[in-house]
Structure formats: structure tokens, C-alpha cells
mmCIF file of C-alpha atoms in Angstrom:
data_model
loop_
_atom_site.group_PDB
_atom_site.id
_atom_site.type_symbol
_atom_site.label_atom_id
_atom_site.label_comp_id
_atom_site.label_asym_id
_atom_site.label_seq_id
_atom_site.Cartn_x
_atom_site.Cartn_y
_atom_site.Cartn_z
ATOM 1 C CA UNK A 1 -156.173 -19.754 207.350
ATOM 2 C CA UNK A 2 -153.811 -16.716 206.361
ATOM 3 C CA UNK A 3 -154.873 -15.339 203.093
ATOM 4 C CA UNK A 4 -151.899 -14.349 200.534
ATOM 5 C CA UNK A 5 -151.110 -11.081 201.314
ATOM 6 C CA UNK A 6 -152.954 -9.886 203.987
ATOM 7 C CA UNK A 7 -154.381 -10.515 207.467
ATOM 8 C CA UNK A 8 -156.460 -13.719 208.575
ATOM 9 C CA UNK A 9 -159.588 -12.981 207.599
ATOM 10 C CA UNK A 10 -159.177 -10.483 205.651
ATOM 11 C CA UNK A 11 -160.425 -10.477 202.289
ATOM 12 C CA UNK A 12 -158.275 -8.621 199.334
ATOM 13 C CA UNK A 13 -160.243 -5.594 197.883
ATOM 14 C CA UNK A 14 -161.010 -6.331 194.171
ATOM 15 C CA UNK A 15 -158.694 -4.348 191.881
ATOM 16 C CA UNK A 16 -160.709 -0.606 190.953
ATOM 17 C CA UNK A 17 -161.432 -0.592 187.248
ATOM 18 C CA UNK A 18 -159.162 1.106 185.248
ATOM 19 C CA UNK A 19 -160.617 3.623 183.136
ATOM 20 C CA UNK A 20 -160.468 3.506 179.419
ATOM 21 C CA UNK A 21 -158.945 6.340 178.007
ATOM 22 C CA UNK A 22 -157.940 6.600 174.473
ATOM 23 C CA UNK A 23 -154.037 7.581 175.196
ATOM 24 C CA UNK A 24 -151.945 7.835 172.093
ATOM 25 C CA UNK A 25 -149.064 9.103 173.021
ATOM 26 C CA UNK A 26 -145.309 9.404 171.374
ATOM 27 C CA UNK A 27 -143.199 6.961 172.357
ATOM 28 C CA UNK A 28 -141.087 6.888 175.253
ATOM 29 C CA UNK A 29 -143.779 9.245 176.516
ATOM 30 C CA UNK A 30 -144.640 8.947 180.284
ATOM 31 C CA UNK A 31 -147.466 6.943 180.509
ATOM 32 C CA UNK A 32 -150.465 8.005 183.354
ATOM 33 C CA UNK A 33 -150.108 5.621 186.483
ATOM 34 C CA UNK A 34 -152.894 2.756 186.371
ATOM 35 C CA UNK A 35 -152.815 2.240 189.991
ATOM 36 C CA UNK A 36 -151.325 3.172 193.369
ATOM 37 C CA UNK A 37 -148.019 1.516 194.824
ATOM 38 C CA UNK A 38 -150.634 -0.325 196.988
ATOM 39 C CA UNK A 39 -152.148 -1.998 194.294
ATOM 40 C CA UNK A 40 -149.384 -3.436 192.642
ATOM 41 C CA UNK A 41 -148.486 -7.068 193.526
ATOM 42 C CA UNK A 42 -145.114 -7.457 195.810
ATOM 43 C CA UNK A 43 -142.211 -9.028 194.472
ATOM 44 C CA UNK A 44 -141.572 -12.697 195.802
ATOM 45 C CA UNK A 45 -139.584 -12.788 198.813
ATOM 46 C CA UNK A 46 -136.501 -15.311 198.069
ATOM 47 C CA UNK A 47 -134.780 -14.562 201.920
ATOM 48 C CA UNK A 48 -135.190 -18.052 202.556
ATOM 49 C CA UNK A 49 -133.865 -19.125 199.007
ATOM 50 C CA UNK A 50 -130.511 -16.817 199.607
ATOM 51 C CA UNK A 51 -130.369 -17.823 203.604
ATOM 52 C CA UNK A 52 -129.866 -21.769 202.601
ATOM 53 C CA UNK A 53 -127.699 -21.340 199.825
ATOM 54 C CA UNK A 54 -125.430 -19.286 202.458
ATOM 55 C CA UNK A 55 -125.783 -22.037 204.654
ATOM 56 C CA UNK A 56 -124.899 -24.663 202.063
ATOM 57 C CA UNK A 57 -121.956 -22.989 200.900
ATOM 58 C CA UNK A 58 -120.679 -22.675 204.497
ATOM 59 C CA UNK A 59 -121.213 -26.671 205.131
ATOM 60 C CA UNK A 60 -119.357 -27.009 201.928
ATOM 61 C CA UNK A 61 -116.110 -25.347 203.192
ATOM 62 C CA UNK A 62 -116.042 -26.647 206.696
ATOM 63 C CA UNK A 63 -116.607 -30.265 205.315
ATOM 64 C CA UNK A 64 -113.459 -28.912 203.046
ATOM 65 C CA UNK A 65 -111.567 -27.793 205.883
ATOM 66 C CA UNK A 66 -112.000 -30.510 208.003
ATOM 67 C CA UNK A 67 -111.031 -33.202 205.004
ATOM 68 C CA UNK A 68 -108.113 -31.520 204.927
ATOM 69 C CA UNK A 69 -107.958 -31.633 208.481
ATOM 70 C CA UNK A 70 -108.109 -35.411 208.433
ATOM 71 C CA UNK A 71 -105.742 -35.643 205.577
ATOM 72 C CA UNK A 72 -102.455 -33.861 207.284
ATOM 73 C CA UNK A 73 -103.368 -35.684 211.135
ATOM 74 C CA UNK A 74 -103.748 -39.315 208.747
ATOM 75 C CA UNK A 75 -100.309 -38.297 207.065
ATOM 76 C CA UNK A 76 -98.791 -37.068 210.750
ATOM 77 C CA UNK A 77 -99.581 -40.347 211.950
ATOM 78 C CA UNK A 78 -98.570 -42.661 209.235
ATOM 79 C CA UNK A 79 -95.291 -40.648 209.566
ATOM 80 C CA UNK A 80 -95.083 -41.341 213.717
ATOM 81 C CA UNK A 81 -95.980 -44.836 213.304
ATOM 82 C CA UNK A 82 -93.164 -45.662 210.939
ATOM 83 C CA UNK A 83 -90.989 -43.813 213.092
ATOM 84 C CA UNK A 84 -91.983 -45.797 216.421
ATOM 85 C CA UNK A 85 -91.727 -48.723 214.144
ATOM 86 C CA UNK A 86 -88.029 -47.964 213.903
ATOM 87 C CA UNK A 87 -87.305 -47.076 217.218
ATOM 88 C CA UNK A 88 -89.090 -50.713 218.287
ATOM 89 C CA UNK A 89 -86.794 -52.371 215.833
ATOM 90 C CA UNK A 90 -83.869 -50.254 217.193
ATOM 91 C CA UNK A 91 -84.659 -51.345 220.853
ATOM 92 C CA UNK A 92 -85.088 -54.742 219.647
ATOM 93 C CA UNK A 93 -81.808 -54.945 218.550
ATOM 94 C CA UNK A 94 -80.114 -53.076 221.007
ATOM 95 C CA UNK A 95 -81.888 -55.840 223.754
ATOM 96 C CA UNK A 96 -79.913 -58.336 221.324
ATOM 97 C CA UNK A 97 -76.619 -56.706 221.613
ATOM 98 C CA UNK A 98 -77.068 -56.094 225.182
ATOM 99 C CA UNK A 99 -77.911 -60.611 225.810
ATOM 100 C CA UNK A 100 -74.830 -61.165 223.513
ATOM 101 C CA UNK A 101 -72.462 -59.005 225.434
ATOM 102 C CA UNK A 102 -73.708 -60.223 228.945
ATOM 103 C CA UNK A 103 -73.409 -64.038 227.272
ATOM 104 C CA UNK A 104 -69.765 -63.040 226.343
ATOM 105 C CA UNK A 105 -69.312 -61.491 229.622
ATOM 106 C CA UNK A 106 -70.320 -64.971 231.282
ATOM 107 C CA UNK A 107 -67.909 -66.785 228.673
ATOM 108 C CA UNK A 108 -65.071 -64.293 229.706
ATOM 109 C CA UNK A 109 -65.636 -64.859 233.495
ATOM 110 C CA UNK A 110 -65.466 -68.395 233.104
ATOM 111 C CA UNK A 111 -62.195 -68.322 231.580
ATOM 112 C CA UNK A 112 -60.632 -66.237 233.691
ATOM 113 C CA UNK A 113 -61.659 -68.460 236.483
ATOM 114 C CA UNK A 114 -60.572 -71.408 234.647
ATOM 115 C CA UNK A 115 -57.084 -69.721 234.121
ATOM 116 C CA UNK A 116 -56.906 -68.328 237.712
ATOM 117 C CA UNK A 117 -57.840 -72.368 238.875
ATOM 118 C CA UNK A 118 -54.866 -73.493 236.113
ATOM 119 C CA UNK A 119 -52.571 -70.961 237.724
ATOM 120 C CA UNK A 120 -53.072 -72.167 241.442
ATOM 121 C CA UNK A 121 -52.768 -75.262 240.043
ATOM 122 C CA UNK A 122 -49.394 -75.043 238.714
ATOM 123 C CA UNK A 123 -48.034 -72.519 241.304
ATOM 124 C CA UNK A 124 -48.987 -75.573 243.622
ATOM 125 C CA UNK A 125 -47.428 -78.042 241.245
ATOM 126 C CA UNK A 126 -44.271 -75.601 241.208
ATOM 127 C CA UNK A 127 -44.135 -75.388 244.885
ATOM 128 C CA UNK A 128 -44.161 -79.155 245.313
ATOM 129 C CA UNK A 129 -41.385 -79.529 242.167
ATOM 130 C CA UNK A 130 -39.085 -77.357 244.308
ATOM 131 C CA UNK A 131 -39.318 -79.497 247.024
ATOM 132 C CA UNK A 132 -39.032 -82.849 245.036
ATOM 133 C CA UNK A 133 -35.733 -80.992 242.888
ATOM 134 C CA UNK A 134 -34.460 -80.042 246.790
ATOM 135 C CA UNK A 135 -34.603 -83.427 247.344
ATOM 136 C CA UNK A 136 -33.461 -84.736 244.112
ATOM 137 C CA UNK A 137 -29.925 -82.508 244.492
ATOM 138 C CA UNK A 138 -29.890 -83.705 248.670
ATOM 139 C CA UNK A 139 -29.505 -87.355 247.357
ATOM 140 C CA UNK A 140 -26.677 -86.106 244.297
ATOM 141 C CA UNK A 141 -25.345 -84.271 246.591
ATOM 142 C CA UNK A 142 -25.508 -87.448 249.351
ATOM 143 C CA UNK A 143 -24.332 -89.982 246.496
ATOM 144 C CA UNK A 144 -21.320 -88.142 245.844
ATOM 145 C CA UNK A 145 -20.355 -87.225 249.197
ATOM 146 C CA UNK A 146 -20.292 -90.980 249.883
ATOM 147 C CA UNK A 147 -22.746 -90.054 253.007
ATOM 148 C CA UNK A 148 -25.342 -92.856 253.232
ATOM 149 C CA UNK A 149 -27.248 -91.446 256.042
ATOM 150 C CA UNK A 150 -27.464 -88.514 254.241
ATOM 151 C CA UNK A 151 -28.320 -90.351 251.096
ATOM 152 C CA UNK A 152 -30.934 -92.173 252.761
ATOM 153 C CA UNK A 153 -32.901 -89.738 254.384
ATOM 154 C CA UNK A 154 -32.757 -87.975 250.679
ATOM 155 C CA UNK A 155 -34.101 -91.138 249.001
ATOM 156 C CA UNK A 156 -37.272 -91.069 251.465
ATOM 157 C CA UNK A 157 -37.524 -87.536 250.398
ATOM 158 C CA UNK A 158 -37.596 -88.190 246.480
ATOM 159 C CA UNK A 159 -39.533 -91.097 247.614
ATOM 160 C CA UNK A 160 -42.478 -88.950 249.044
ATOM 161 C CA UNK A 161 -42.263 -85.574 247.064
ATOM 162 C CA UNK A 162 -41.695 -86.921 243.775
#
């Protein structure tokens, strides 16, 4: 077992006897060492005392730093999030605008082909009117040239082309 202040083992010398003396001196007056530096007990060592309230302080601030840390990332990210929020809802809507124009794209193509089918239709209508007004003014024209041949052969026309 370690003994305070010394080497296992070893035992502490007794203290040497101080010897009386009858010293009266003035005040303030030096006063005759009563032992040697070796005597004297040593001051408590508080190394350990100092080293963990070093140590404590430093956990202290990095736990401060790193809260803070957290703090600004937790605000940076609250701050993305809302902005990815928008740019979904953006996107969203664009994906909207982009069905309703391709739906009214569709619409448009139909009509046109509807109108291009409408047009045929009535260039082909015209085409046959022309032939059924040629053969309207061949059987005038017969009727008042008195020509029945003529007239005839017009009537079969209005006949089939009108």
C-alpha cells in the first residue's frame, strides 16, 4: 500500500521536537525557522481538479458549436424544402398546361380535318353543279332553238347530273 507522501514501505520520520525557547520578540520581527522545507507538509495537488474543469469547459463549447451547427443546416433545409416544394408545384402545373395544350392541339387537328373533308366536299358538289348548270343552259339553250334532238339529249343530262 503507498503511504501518503512517501515510498511503499516507507514509514514517515516523526516530526523532531521543537525546542522551547522563550522568544519575545517585537512584532513583525522575523521569527527563527521551526523546521526545514522538508518538514513542512506539501500543498494539495489540484492538477486533476484544474485538468477536468478544462475539459468540461471545452465539451461545453463544442456541444455550443455544434447546436449551432444543427440550427443553421435545420434552417438551410427547411428553406430547400419549401423551395423544392415550389418547384414540384411549378412542374405540376406546367405538366397541366402542357395536357391542355396537346388536348387543344387534338381539338384543332380535328377541325381542320373536318373543314378540309367539308371543303372536298363542296369543291366536289361544285364540280358536279357545273356540270348539272351546263346542262341546265344546253336544254334553254335547246328549248329555244326549237332543236329537239338537242333538247333531248340535254334533258337526259339534267336528268342524270341534277
Amino acid at each position: 500500500m503507498l503511504e501518503p507522501y512517501g515510498l511503499p514501505g516507507e514509514t514517515p520520520a516523526a516530526p523532531a521536537a521543537l525546542p522551547e525557547s522563550d522568544w519575545s520578540g517585537p512584532p513583525g520581527a522575523a521569527v527563527p525557522p521551526a523546521a526545514g522545507p522538508s518538514d513542512a507538509p506539501r500543498p494539495a495537488k489540484k492538477t486533476g481538479l484544474v485538468v477536468l474543469s478544462v475539459l468540461v469547459v471545452l465539451f461545453f463549447a463544442t456541444a455550443g458549436v455544434f447546436g449551432v451547427l444543427y440550427s443553421n443546416e435545420v434552417g438551410e433545409n427547411d428553406r430547400l424544402v419549401g423551395r423544392l416544394a415550389d418547384k414540384e408545384k411549378a412542374l405540376s402545373d406546367s405538366g397541366e398546361q402542357l395536357k391542355d395544350t396537346r388536348d387543344e392541339l387534338s381539338r384543332a387537328k380535328d377541325s381542320v380535318e373536318i373543314a378540309e373533308n367539308a371543303r372536298r366536299r363542296a369543291e366536289d358538289d361544285g364540280a358536279a353543279m357545273v356540270k348539272c348548270r351546263d346542262a341546265a343552259r344546253a336544254l334553254r339553250e335547246a328549248v329555244f332553238a326549237n332543236d329537239d334532238p338537242k333538247g333531248e339529249k340535254a334533258f337526259v343530262d339534267v336528268f342524270a347530273h341534277c
